[in-house]
Short mmCIF file of C-alpha atoms in Angstrom, two decimals:
data_model
loop_
_atom_site.label_atom_id
_atom_site.label_comp_id
_atom_site.label_asym_id
_atom_site.label_seq_id
_atom_site.Cartn_x
_atom_site.Cartn_y
_atom_site.Cartn_z
CA UNK A 1083 6.31 27.71 -27.99
CA UNK A 1084 9.08 28.37 -24.99
CA UNK A 1085 11.64 30.80 -25.81
CA UNK A 1086 15.45 30.27 -26.31
CA UNK A 1087 16.04 31.32 -22.40
CA UNK A 1088 14.13 28.68 -21.03
CA UNK A 1089 15.50 26.00 -23.82
CA UNK A 1090 18.43 26.91 -22.49
CA UNK A 1091 17.50 26.53 -18.53
CA UNK A 1092 15.87 22.73 -19.46
CA UNK A 1093 19.40 21.69 -21.74
CA UNK A 1094 21.02 22.66 -19.35
CA UNK A 1095 19.07 21.24 -16.36
CA UNK A 1096 19.45 17.54 -18.62
CA UNK A 1097 23.18 18.14 -18.76
CA UNK A 1098 24.05 18.51 -15.10
CA UNK A 1099 21.41 15.12 -14.02
CA UNK A 1100 22.90 13.63 -17.17
CA UNK A 1101 26.88 13.95 -15.49
CA UNK A 1102 24.98 12.38 -12.23
CA UNK A 1103 23.38 9.35 -13.51
CA UNK A 1104 23.82 8.76 -17.66
CA UNK A 1105 21.87 10.88 -20.57
CA UNK A 1106 19.68 7.66 -21.27
CA UNK A 1107 18.51 8.22 -17.25
CA UNK A 1108 17.35 11.58 -17.62
CA UNK A 1109 13.87 11.62 -19.85
CA UNK A 1110 11.51 14.77 -20.73
CA UNK A 1111 8.95 11.96 -23.70
CA UNK A 1112 5.84 13.99 -23.29
CA UNK A 1113 3.95 10.62 -22.58
CA UNK A 1114 6.20 9.43 -19.43
CA UNK A 1115 6.57 13.27 -18.11
CA UNK A 1116 2.37 12.83 -18.25
CA UNK A 1117 2.29 9.44 -16.73
CA UNK A 1118 4.35 10.21 -13.79
CA UNK A 1119 2.27 13.42 -13.30
CA UNK A 1120 -0.84 11.80 -12.40
CA UNK A 1121 -1.31 8.29 -9.90
CA UNK A 1122 -3.94 6.27 -9.55
CA UNK A 1123 -6.72 8.48 -8.20
CA UNK A 1124 -5.77 12.18 -10.39
CA UNK A 1125 -3.98 13.92 -12.50
CA UNK A 1126 -2.03 16.98 -11.26
CA UNK A 1127 -2.53 20.51 -13.06
CA UNK A 1128 1.15 20.34 -13.54
CA UNK A 1129 3.91 18.82 -14.82
CA UNK A 1130 7.02 17.23 -14.10
CA UNK A 1131 9.76 19.08 -16.31
CA UNK A 1132 12.32 15.33 -15.98
CA UNK A 1133 12.07 12.35 -15.18
CA UNK A 1134 16.09 11.81 -13.31
CA UNK A 1135 16.93 8.28 -12.50
CA UNK A 1136 19.80 7.13 -9.98
CA UNK A 1137 22.04 4.44 -9.98
CA UNK A 1138 22.72 4.18 -6.25
CA UNK A 1139 23.49 6.92 -2.99
CA UNK A 1140 25.68 8.47 -4.04
CA UNK A 1141 24.03 9.34 -7.74
CA UNK A 1142 20.48 9.53 -5.65
CA UNK A 1143 22.65 12.21 -3.43
CA UNK A 1144 24.08 14.15 -6.29
CA UNK A 1145 21.14 14.66 -8.48
CA UNK A 1146 18.97 15.86 -4.97
CA UNK A 1147 21.85 17.91 -4.09
CA UNK A 1148 21.51 19.32 -7.87
CA UNK A 1149 18.18 19.28 -7.64
CA UNK A 1150 17.35 21.34 -4.35
CA UNK A 1151 20.36 24.31 -5.66
CA UNK A 1152 18.23 24.75 -8.78
CA UNK A 1153 15.72 25.41 -6.89
CA UNK A 1154 13.74 22.81 -7.76
CA UNK A 1155 10.79 20.47 -5.99
CA UNK A 1156 11.70 17.09 -5.49
CA UNK A 1157 8.58 14.32 -5.96
CA UNK A 1158 10.25 10.74 -5.62
CA UNK A 1159 8.26 8.06 -7.37
CA UNK A 1160 8.18 4.51 -6.25
CA UNK A 1161 5.74 1.84 -7.82
CA UNK A 1162 3.30 4.51 -8.86
CA UNK A 1163 1.05 2.88 -6.89
CA UNK A 1164 -0.15 5.67 -4.97
CA UNK A 1165 -4.00 7.06 -4.48
CA UNK A 1166 -3.66 10.25 -2.26
CA UNK A 1167 -1.39 13.01 -4.60
CA UNK A 1168 1.74 11.79 -3.38
CA UNK A 1169 4.13 11.83 -5.12
CA UNK A 1170 2.21 14.01 -8.17
CA UNK A 1171 3.25 17.91 -9.18
CA UNK A 1172 2.74 20.04 -7.00
CA UNK A 1173 3.99 23.37 -9.39
CA UNK A 1174 6.17 23.12 -12.56
CA UNK A 1175 9.36 23.30 -11.31
CA UNK A 1176 8.94 19.67 -10.06
CA UNK A 1177 11.49 16.59 -11.59
CA UNK A 1178 10.14 13.17 -10.34
CA UNK A 1179 13.07 11.31 -8.75
CA UNK A 1180 12.65 7.69 -10.41
CA UNK A 1181 13.90 4.65 -7.83
CA UNK A 1182 13.52 1.82 -9.94
CA UNK A 1183 16.67 1.22 -10.68
CA UNK A 1184 18.01 1.78 -7.27
CA UNK A 1185 16.68 -1.77 -6.70
CA UNK A 1186 19.24 -4.03 -5.64
CA UNK A 1187 19.49 -6.48 -2.00
CA UNK A 1188 22.18 -5.13 -1.11
CA UNK A 1189 23.33 -7.24 2.40
CA UNK A 1190 21.94 -10.54 3.59
CA UNK A 1191 22.62 -11.40 7.39
CA UNK A 1192 21.58 -14.60 8.57
CA UNK A 1193 24.14 -14.15 11.24
CA UNK A 1194 22.55 -11.04 12.31
CA UNK A 1195 19.16 -11.78 11.18
CA UNK A 1196 19.00 -8.44 8.69
CA UNK A 1197 18.46 -7.58 5.13
CA UNK A 1198 18.92 -3.97 3.72
CA UNK A 1199 18.11 -2.75 0.43
CA UNK A 1200 17.79 -0.14 -1.55
CA UNK A 1201 14.27 1.87 -1.48
CA UNK A 1202 13.15 0.57 -4.99
CA UNK A 1203 13.47 -2.67 -4.87
CA UNK A 1204 10.22 -4.08 -4.43
CA UNK A 1205 8.50 -6.40 -1.88
CA UNK A 1206 8.86 -9.79 -4.50
CA UNK A 1207 12.43 -8.74 -4.98
CA UNK A 1208 13.08 -9.02 -1.53
CA UNK A 1209 11.04 -12.17 -0.60
CA UNK A 1210 12.49 -13.70 -3.31
CA UNK A 1211 16.51 -12.97 -2.40
CA UNK A 1212 14.99 -14.13 0.93
CA UNK A 1213 13.46 -17.37 0.51
CA UNK A 1214 16.55 -19.90 -0.10
CA UNK A 1215 17.56 -19.07 3.04
CA UNK A 1216 14.66 -19.93 4.89
CA UNK A 1217 14.13 -16.05 6.33
CA UNK A 1218 11.73 -13.21 5.18
CA UNK A 1219 11.32 -10.05 7.06
CA UNK A 1220 8.45 -9.68 10.15
CA UNK A 1221 5.66 -7.31 8.04
CA UNK A 1222 6.56 -9.64 4.57
CA UNK A 1223 4.53 -6.25 2.33
CA UNK A 1224 1.18 -5.69 0.63
CA UNK A 1225 -0.86 -7.42 -1.55
CA UNK A 1226 0.85 -4.80 -4.64
CA UNK A 1227 4.14 -6.31 -3.49
CA UNK A 1228 4.92 -6.61 -6.99
CA UNK A 1229 5.62 -4.01 -8.70
CA UNK A 1230 5.38 -1.77 -4.12
CA UNK A 1231 8.82 -1.13 -3.20
CA UNK A 1232 10.30 -1.05 0.11
CA UNK A 1233 10.96 2.69 0.11
CA UNK A 1234 7.26 3.90 -0.88
CA UNK A 1235 6.21 1.92 2.11
CA UNK A 1236 7.58 2.79 4.78
CA UNK A 1237 7.48 6.43 3.50
CA UNK A 1238 3.13 5.58 2.54
CA UNK A 1239 2.58 2.48 5.46
CA UNK A 1240 1.46 -0.69 4.56
CA UNK A 1241 -1.41 -3.61 5.39
CA UNK A 1242 -1.06 -7.00 4.56
CA UNK A 1243 1.33 -10.19 5.08
CA UNK A 1244 2.43 -10.62 8.54
CA UNK A 1245 0.72 -7.24 9.96
CA UNK A 1246 -1.62 -8.71 11.59
CA UNK A 1247 0.90 -9.71 14.15
CA UNK A 1248 3.99 -7.66 13.75
CA UNK A 1249 2.06 -4.29 12.32
CA UNK A 1250 3.18 -2.16 9.67
CA UNK A 1251 6.01 -2.21 7.33
CA UNK A 1252 7.94 0.22 9.57
CA UNK A 1253 7.85 -1.80 12.54
CA UNK A 1254 9.92 -4.30 10.48
CA UNK A 1255 12.45 -1.40 9.91
CA UNK A 1256 16.15 -0.59 11.68
CA UNK A 1257 17.74 1.58 9.96
CA UNK A 1258 17.42 4.19 7.14
CA UNK A 1259 19.84 5.94 5.17
CA UNK A 1260 18.63 9.33 4.55
CA UNK A 1261 19.53 12.49 2.21
CA UNK A 1262 18.24 15.09 3.03
CA UNK A 1263 17.50 17.89 0.73
CA UNK A 1264 21.55 19.61 0.80
CA UNK A 1265 22.62 16.44 -0.19
CA UNK A 1266 24.10 15.05 2.93
CA UNK A 1267 23.46 11.35 4.30
CA UNK A 1268 21.91 10.56 7.66
CA UNK A 1269 21.70 7.44 9.00
CA UNK A 1270 19.85 6.15 12.34
CA UNK A 1271 20.05 3.08 14.27
CA UNK A 1272 23.45 1.53 15.84
CA UNK A 1273 25.52 0.37 13.16
CA UNK A 1274 28.21 -1.76 13.96
CA UNK A 1275 32.14 -1.15 14.06
CA UNK A 1276 32.25 0.06 10.85
CA UNK A 1277 29.16 2.74 11.05
CA UNK A 1278 27.76 0.20 7.58
CA UNK A 1279 26.35 -2.74 9.30
CA UNK A 1280 23.18 -1.67 11.10
CA UNK A 1281 21.90 -4.36 13.11
CA UNK A 1282 19.70 -2.61 16.20
CA UNK A 1283 16.96 -0.21 15.25
CA UNK A 1284 17.59 1.89 18.96
CA UNK A 1285 20.47 3.58 20.11
CA UNK A 1286 18.74 7.72 21.87
CA UNK A 1287 15.91 8.67 20.42
CA UNK A 1288 14.83 6.68 17.32
CA UNK A 1289 14.87 9.39 14.50
CA UNK A 1290 14.03 6.77 12.23
CA UNK A 1291 10.47 7.17 13.24
CA UNK A 1292 10.24 10.37 11.32
CA UNK A 1293 10.84 9.31 8.24
CA UNK A 1294 8.19 6.57 8.55
CA UNK A 1295 4.66 8.00 7.49
CA UNK A 1296 5.99 10.91 6.60
CA UNK A 1297 4.84 10.57 2.29
CA UNK A 1298 8.17 11.40 1.06
CA UNK A 1299 8.55 15.00 2.94
CA UNK A 1300 10.85 14.45 4.59
CA UNK A 1301 13.89 13.82 3.09
CA UNK A 1302 14.08 11.09 0.40
CA UNK A 1303 15.08 7.43 2.17
CA UNK A 1304 18.11 5.55 0.07
CA UNK A 1305 18.37 2.00 1.77
CA UNK A 1306 16.60 0.47 4.12
CA UNK A 1307 17.67 -2.64 6.65
CA UNK A 1308 14.62 -4.50 8.62
CA UNK A 1309 15.17 -7.44 10.42
CA UNK A 1310 14.31 -10.83 9.02
CA UNK A 1311 13.13 -14.35 11.54
CA UNK A 1312 13.07 -17.59 10.73
CA UNK A 1313 10.40 -17.92 7.14
CA UNK A 1314 7.57 -19.86 9.79
CA UNK A 1315 7.03 -24.19 9.15
CA UNK A 1316 3.71 -24.32 9.74
CA UNK A 1317 0.84 -22.71 8.60
CA UNK A 1318 -2.76 -22.64 7.61
CA UNK A 1319 -6.09 -21.29 7.29
CA UNK A 1320 -9.78 -20.64 7.88
CA UNK A 1321 -12.59 -18.44 5.99
CA UNK A 1322 -15.88 -17.52 8.03
CA UNK A 1323 -19.32 -16.20 6.43
CA UNK A 1324 -20.54 -13.47 9.32
CA UNK A 1325 -25.09 -11.61 8.80
CA UNK A 1326 -23.86 -8.79 9.44
CA UNK A 1327 -20.72 -6.62 9.21
CA UNK A 1328 -20.44 -4.88 12.92
CA UNK A 1329 -20.60 -8.68 13.64
CA UNK A 1330 -17.73 -9.77 11.53
CA UNK A 1331 -15.65 -6.82 13.21
CA UNK A 1332 -16.07 -7.77 16.75
CA UNK A 1333 -14.59 -11.37 15.46
CA UNK A 1334 -11.80 -9.17 13.60
CA UNK A 1335 -10.96 -8.09 16.80
CA UNK A 1336 -11.13 -10.18 18.85
CA UNK A 1337 -8.97 -12.65 16.61
CA UNK A 1338 -6.84 -9.39 16.64
CA UNK A 1339 -6.47 -8.87 20.94
CA UNK A 1340 -5.49 -12.73 21.13
CA UNK A 1341 -2.66 -12.01 18.45
CA UNK A 1342 -3.81 -15.37 16.77
CA UNK A 1343 -3.60 -13.62 12.65
CA UNK A 1344 -0.74 -13.92 10.62
CA UNK A 1345 -2.94 -11.31 8.31
CA UNK A 1346 -6.77 -10.94 8.10
CA UNK A 1347 -8.13 -9.79 5.48
CA UNK A 1348 -12.60 -8.91 5.00
CA UNK A 1349 -14.92 -8.01 2.60
CA UNK A 1350 -18.36 -6.87 2.78
CA UNK A 1351 -21.50 -7.77 0.15
CA UNK A 1352 -20.52 -5.32 -2.61
CA UNK A 1353 -16.56 -6.18 -2.50
CA UNK A 1354 -17.60 -9.48 -2.92
CA UNK A 1355 -19.48 -9.83 -5.85
CA UNK A 1356 -16.57 -7.76 -7.81
CA UNK A 1357 -13.65 -10.35 -6.73
CA UNK A 1358 -16.14 -13.16 -7.68
CA UNK A 1359 -17.14 -11.46 -11.01
CA UNK A 1360 -13.50 -10.93 -11.55
CA UNK A 1361 -12.27 -13.84 -10.86
CA UNK A 1362 -12.77 -17.42 -12.92
CA UNK A 1363 -10.27 -19.26 -10.08
CA UNK A 1364 -12.18 -22.55 -11.55
CA UNK A 1365 -9.97 -21.43 -14.59
CA UNK A 1366 -7.25 -19.69 -13.56
CA UNK A 1367 -4.29 -22.22 -14.20
CA UNK A 1368 -1.71 -20.31 -12.18
CA UNK A 1369 -3.64 -19.37 -9.38
CA UNK A 1370 -4.91 -23.33 -9.01
CA UNK A 1371 -0.67 -24.32 -9.67
CA UNK A 1372 0.27 -22.13 -7.04
CA UNK A 1373 -2.19 -23.33 -4.63
CA UNK A 1374 -0.45 -26.99 -5.69
CA UNK A 1375 2.73 -25.52 -4.70
CA UNK A 1376 1.97 -23.84 -2.16
CA UNK A 1377 1.45 -27.26 0.28
CA UNK A 1378 4.60 -29.50 1.17
CA UNK A 1379 3.07 -32.65 -0.98
CA UNK A 1380 2.18 -33.08 -4.12
CA UNK A 1381 -1.01 -34.78 -3.09
CA UNK A 1382 -2.17 -32.18 -0.28
CA UNK A 1383 -1.65 -29.79 -3.18
CA UNK A 1384 -3.88 -31.24 -5.62
CA UNK A 1385 -6.15 -31.75 -2.17
CA UNK A 1386 -6.12 -28.00 -1.72
CA UNK A 1387 -6.90 -27.90 -5.72
CA UNK A 1388 -9.32 -29.70 -6.19
CA UNK A 1389 -11.51 -27.76 -3.62
CA UNK A 1390 -10.91 -24.20 -4.80
CA UNK A 1391 -11.95 -25.78 -8.02
CA UNK A 1392 -15.04 -27.61 -7.42
CA UNK A 1393 -16.45 -24.40 -4.86
CA UNK A 1394 -15.89 -22.36 -7.50
CA UNK A 1395 -17.22 -19.10 -5.95
CA UNK A 1396 -20.60 -19.90 -4.89
CA UNK A 1397 -19.02 -20.84 -0.95
CA UNK A 1398 -20.14 -17.11 0.26
CA UNK A 1399 -23.79 -15.97 0.62
CA UNK A 1400 -24.82 -12.39 -1.44
CA UNK A 1401 -25.34 -10.92 1.48
CA UNK A 1402 -22.83 -12.01 3.62
CA UNK A 1403 -19.34 -10.92 5.29
CA UNK A 1404 -16.59 -12.95 4.73
CA UNK A 1405 -13.24 -12.49 6.44
CA UNK A 1406 -10.40 -15.04 5.66
CA UNK A 1407 -7.74 -15.34 8.56
CA UNK A 1408 -3.78 -16.87 8.50
CA UNK A 1409 -2.09 -18.71 11.05
CA UNK A 1410 1.56 -19.81 11.06
CA UNK A 1411 4.19 -20.60 13.66
CA UNK A 1412 7.41 -23.15 14.12
CA UNK A 1413 5.21 -25.79 15.29
CA UNK A 1414 1.86 -27.42 13.54
CA UNK A 1415 0.52 -27.53 17.44
CA UNK A 1416 1.17 -23.82 17.75
CA UNK A 1417 -1.07 -23.05 14.32
CA UNK A 1418 -3.65 -26.06 15.35
CA UNK A 1419 -4.36 -23.95 18.10
CA UNK A 1420 -4.52 -20.33 17.57
CA UNK A 1421 -7.05 -22.06 14.37
CA UNK A 1422 -9.13 -23.62 17.27
CA UNK A 1423 -8.98 -20.43 19.03
CA UNK A 1424 -10.04 -18.62 15.57
CA UNK A 1425 -13.13 -20.98 14.97
CA UNK A 1426 -14.55 -20.55 18.58
CA UNK A 1427 -14.32 -16.37 18.28
CA UNK A 1428 -15.91 -17.23 14.54
CA UNK A 1429 -18.54 -19.09 16.76
CA UNK A 1430 -18.92 -16.72 19.59
CA UNK A 1431 -20.00 -14.30 17.31
CA UNK A 1432 -22.35 -16.44 15.00
CA UNK A 1433 -19.76 -16.69 12.27
CA UNK A 1434 -19.96 -20.06 10.06
CA UNK A 1435 -16.48 -21.49 8.43
CA UNK A 1436 -16.75 -21.87 4.57
CA UNK A 1437 -14.36 -23.38 2.08
CA UNK A 1438 -11.11 -21.10 2.50
CA UNK A 1439 -10.48 -20.49 -1.07
CA UNK A 1440 -9.86 -17.36 -0.72
CA UNK A 1441 -7.36 -17.65 1.65
CA UNK A 1442 -5.63 -20.01 0.32
CA UNK A 1443 -5.20 -18.10 -3.21
CA UNK A 1444 -3.46 -15.33 -0.89
CA UNK A 1445 -1.15 -16.94 0.51
CA UNK A 1446 -0.04 -19.35 -2.44
CA UNK A 1447 -0.62 -15.77 -4.97
CA UNK A 1448 1.21 -13.04 -1.73
CA UNK A 1449 1.88 -10.39 -5.03
CA UNK A 1450 -1.07 -10.74 -7.89
CA UNK A 1451 -1.09 -8.63 -10.91
CA UNK A 1452 -2.29 -5.51 -9.89
CA UNK A 1453 -5.70 -5.76 -12.79
CA UNK A 1454 -8.31 -5.02 -9.78
CA UNK A 1455 -7.03 -0.76 -9.65
CA UNK A 1456 -9.82 -0.91 -12.64
CA UNK A 1457 -13.46 -2.51 -12.25
CA UNK A 1458 -14.94 -5.75 -14.14
CA UNK A 1459 -15.60 -4.27 -16.84
CA UNK A 1460 -12.89 -1.55 -17.02
CA UNK A 1461 -14.33 1.06 -14.59
CA UNK A 1462 -12.05 3.69 -12.43
CA UNK A 1463 -11.71 2.50 -9.28
CA UNK A 1464 -10.24 4.20 -5.91
CA UNK A 1465 -9.65 3.61 -1.93
CA UNK A 1466 -10.61 5.98 1.04
CA UNK A 1467 -9.45 4.30 4.54
CA UNK A 1468 -9.03 4.88 8.22
CA UNK A 1469 -7.66 2.53 10.86
CA UNK A 1470 -10.11 2.38 13.73
CA UNK A 1471 -9.22 1.43 17.27
CA UNK A 1472 -10.87 -2.31 17.60
CA UNK A 1473 -13.58 -0.75 19.76
CA UNK A 1474 -14.88 1.67 17.38
CA UNK A 1475 -13.93 -0.47 14.36
CA UNK A 1476 -18.15 -1.53 14.07
CA UNK A 1477 -19.42 2.16 14.95
CA UNK A 1478 -17.63 3.55 11.99
CA UNK A 1479 -18.01 1.27 10.34
CA UNK A 1480 -21.98 1.93 10.22
CA UNK A 1481 -21.31 5.42 10.26
CA UNK A 1482 -20.11 5.05 6.60
CA UNK A 1483 -22.25 2.45 5.74
CA UNK A 1484 -25.87 4.63 6.74
CA UNK A 1485 -24.20 7.59 4.46
CA UNK A 1486 -23.74 5.20 1.61
CA UNK A 1487 -27.39 3.73 2.19
CA UNK A 1488 -28.46 7.13 2.23
CA UNK A 1489 -26.56 7.96 -1.50
CA UNK A 1490 -27.29 4.68 -2.98
CA UNK A 1491 -30.36 6.11 -5.27
CA UNK A 1492 -27.17 8.80 -6.60
CA UNK A 1493 -24.91 6.31 -6.72
CA UNK A 1494 -27.02 3.96 -9.06
CA UNK A 1495 -28.13 7.09 -10.80
CA UNK A 1496 -24.35 7.94 -12.02
CA UNK A 1497 -23.56 3.65 -12.20
CA UNK A 1498 -21.27 4.11 -9.13
CA UNK A 1499 -20.86 1.08 -7.22
CA UNK A 1500 -18.54 0.27 -3.74
CA UNK A 1501 -17.43 -2.01 -1.45
CA UNK A 1502 -15.16 -2.53 1.82
CA UNK A 1503 -12.07 -3.81 2.45
CA UNK A 1504 -11.14 -4.81 6.39
CA UNK A 1505 -8.11 -5.59 7.30
CA UNK A 1506 -6.24 -5.91 11.17
CA UNK A 1507 -2.75 -4.20 12.41
CA UNK A 1508 -1.32 -5.98 15.09
CA UNK A 1509 -3.10 -6.16 17.73
CA UNK A 1510 -4.08 -2.49 17.71
CA UNK A 1511 -6.20 -1.27 15.45
CA UNK A 1512 -8.61 -2.19 12.27
CA UNK A 1513 -8.76 -1.27 8.22
CA UNK A 1514 -11.91 0.16 7.18
CA UNK A 1515 -11.24 1.23 3.31
CA UNK A 1516 -14.34 1.40 1.26
CA UNK A 1517 -13.46 1.43 -2.54
CA UNK A 1518 -16.01 2.81 -5.17
CA UNK A 1519 -16.37 1.82 -8.92
CA UNK A 1520 -17.61 4.30 -11.34
CA UNK A 1521 -17.81 4.74 -15.07
CA UNK A 1522 -14.56 7.04 -15.76
CA UNK A 1523 -12.44 5.29 -18.53
CA UNK A 1524 -9.13 4.42 -17.63
CA UNK A 1525 -6.16 6.24 -17.46
CA UNK A 1526 -1.61 5.65 -19.27
CA UNK A 1527 -1.48 4.97 -14.70
CA UNK A 1528 -3.56 2.08 -15.02
CA UNK A 1529 -2.30 0.44 -18.47
CA UNK A 1530 1.27 1.04 -17.16
CA UNK A 1531 0.73 -1.58 -14.75
CA UNK A 1532 -2.18 -3.59 -15.92
CA UNK A 1533 -1.53 -7.27 -17.75
CA UNK A 1534 -1.67 -6.38 -21.22
CA UNK A 1535 -3.83 -9.45 -21.95
CA UNK A 1536 -6.71 -8.50 -19.22
CA UNK A 1537 -6.47 -4.86 -20.11
CA UNK A 1538 -7.58 -5.83 -23.83
CA UNK A 1539 -10.67 -7.43 -22.28
CA UNK A 1540 -12.08 -4.15 -20.89
CA UNK A 1541 -14.54 -1.25 -21.94
CA UNK A 1542 -12.17 1.54 -22.68
CA UNK A 1543 -15.15 3.61 -20.60
CA UNK A 1544 -14.09 6.98 -21.70
CA UNK A 1545 -14.44 10.19 -19.38
CA UNK A 1546 -17.54 10.61 -16.86
CA UNK A 1547 -17.20 14.10 -14.88
CA UNK A 1548 -20.26 14.00 -12.59
CA UNK A 1549 -19.78 10.38 -11.52
CA UNK A 1550 -16.08 11.96 -10.45
CA UNK A 1551 -17.21 14.96 -8.53
CA UNK A 1552 -19.62 12.73 -6.47
CA UNK A 1553 -17.33 9.69 -5.68
CA UNK A 1554 -15.04 12.83 -5.09
CA UNK A 1555 -17.70 14.41 -2.12
CA UNK A 1556 -18.18 10.29 -1.18
CA UNK A 1557 -14.81 9.48 -0.91
CA UNK A 1558 -14.19 13.63 1.34
CA UNK A 1559 -17.53 12.89 3.34
CA UNK A 1560 -16.39 9.55 4.88
CA UNK A 1561 -12.86 10.98 5.37
CA UNK A 1562 -14.70 13.51 7.40
CA UNK A 1563 -16.88 10.47 9.09
CA UNK A 1564 -13.16 8.87 10.06
CA UNK A 1565 -11.87 12.41 12.16
CA UNK A 1566 -15.46 11.85 14.16
CA UNK A 1567 -13.42 8.36 15.55
CA UNK A 1568 -10.16 9.36 15.57
CA UNK A 1569 -9.11 7.24 12.44
CA UNK A 1570 -5.67 7.33 11.39
CA UNK A 1571 -4.32 7.05 7.87
CA UNK A 1572 -1.91 6.08 5.65
CA UNK A 1573 -0.94 6.97 2.56
CA UNK A 1574 -1.56 10.66 3.77
CA UNK A 1575 -0.62 12.10 0.96
CA UNK A 1576 -2.35 15.19 0.35
CA UNK A 1577 -5.37 13.85 0.08
CA UNK A 1578 -6.27 12.63 4.43
CA UNK A 1579 -5.44 15.71 7.13
CA UNK A 1580 -2.92 15.37 9.23
CA UNK A 1581 -2.08 18.99 10.76
CA UNK A 1582 -5.69 19.34 12.15
CA UNK A 1583 -4.80 16.94 14.68
CA UNK A 1584 -2.10 17.05 16.23
CA UNK A 1585 -1.63 19.68 18.59
CA UNK A 1586 0.51 22.44 19.17
CA UNK A 1587 3.31 21.19 20.34
CA UNK A 1588 3.47 18.22 18.03
CA UNK A 1589 3.69 20.52 14.84
CA UNK A 1590 6.45 22.97 16.67
CA UNK A 1591 8.21 19.90 16.44
CA UNK A 1592 7.42 18.64 13.25
CA UNK A 1593 8.45 22.34 11.77
CA UNK A 1594 11.51 22.53 13.16
CA UNK A 1595 12.45 18.86 11.66
CA UNK A 1596 11.22 20.23 8.09
CA UNK A 1597 13.34 23.74 8.85
CA UNK A 1598 17.13 20.92 8.94
CA UNK A 1599 15.85 18.60 6.53
CA UNK A 1600 14.70 20.44 3.96
CA UNK A 1601 14.60 24.05 4.82
CA UNK A 1602 13.57 25.89 1.63
CA UNK A 1603 10.89 22.70 1.04
CA UNK A 1604 11.78 21.05 -1.88
CA UNK A 1605 10.36 17.71 -1.35
CA UNK A 1606 6.84 16.67 -2.59
CA UNK A 1607 5.74 20.58 -1.69
CA UNK A 1608 1.93 19.77 0.42
CA UNK A 1609 2.33 16.30 1.51
CA UNK A 1610 1.06 16.05 4.80
CA UNK A 1611 0.04 19.69 5.30
CA UNK A 1612 2.91 21.33 4.60
CA UNK A 1613 3.10 24.76 2.35
CA UNK A 1614 2.30 24.49 -1.14
#
């Protein structure tokens, strides 16, 4: 049992934070503390001491100041969907900052084409708020946007919707309000006559960029302003099937160079089989209803839904690589030209057009429940990824594929199976994301996100330390392959090597910034390779 002095200190901390945010927003029950001490991939050796949920920027600043003064580490947590150890505690003196109360859309300005949100606002909430105005952000969310927060997206960076033309989340950001370790606010960007209406990112050095992709190590995001565009009036999609991954990646690279796809999404045969096993699109009324409502007329909607229902799951050859793309624009003719270009590119690399079922479903239901964080039978799931240059992507994929082939007997013995996800980032990079499924049972983090009805259909497989150890080794080998090709990473956290790839001058500047914003190293110790 803890001694009296330890209990007194804990009660004092609880009292301090309760005075700032209210007692009901300081939590210390064992189940929640354990939940906030694990992510989708790993469980920390340590447990957070308290969970504190501020409800405003002022409360957030006061909490950070108090935690820093008390010598506590601070782990900011958005939706909790990370798999790189970004927010789990690195020591026994960590408080978890639960940002889910910081969920408001603060201001929408159609006049200035900006929107300002609190860091805990989800991408779904943002898009629903913008929809009546006919507006959206250029990058408008990852597929996990039903829960994923915009602050978390800037700390970790995102891919998917709009990324094919507009890049990742940080490239749609105008300004940030950051909380530093001592509680001070740092505000970036050109901010209007009152200093509180940000409208443009650049005014001297771009300090906002420092805090993007920082895995929460350089400050706590409080408020975020993003630029807006008018929601494109027209869109169309197509799907193609390729004989090899290399051909698919060459076609994807050429589509990226042409700038014709708002977003792209490709799979290998392994991941296609998993998706088809998990999804019953012919029987999912919600899916067909979403497709119908997405179309501009009931007739077109019924036709699209009928094609999906009739096509079912049998529209992709078992051993081929499907690529799904969506084009969008202000006029029908421009979209048609982009689609024609996509078809010509696919044909050049021996691609065959197939039913665009998945492309249509992705756009109709962009933010599904995150049931895919478990395998179709309840297996554990974890990705690993690298962003390669357009020219290097096919070779990097082949190197990873060759490694997996060499390990196939061991994977089969332990019930491990894998697949690949591919996507493009603007005109410059291709994301290659291998994912692993293995027979280890789900944990509280999964149960907190997966739909209860879906979870009830899955098996609880229990622990499998041997398979988990092999997945761990395989992920490290993929990271090593990515290093050989000079790949970049999102969600760096504590999982990807970062400092090793930076030159001495870069590290000197980075460390100097850390010394100013967080001199005691309170923010996410160990993230980005900072001392733990």
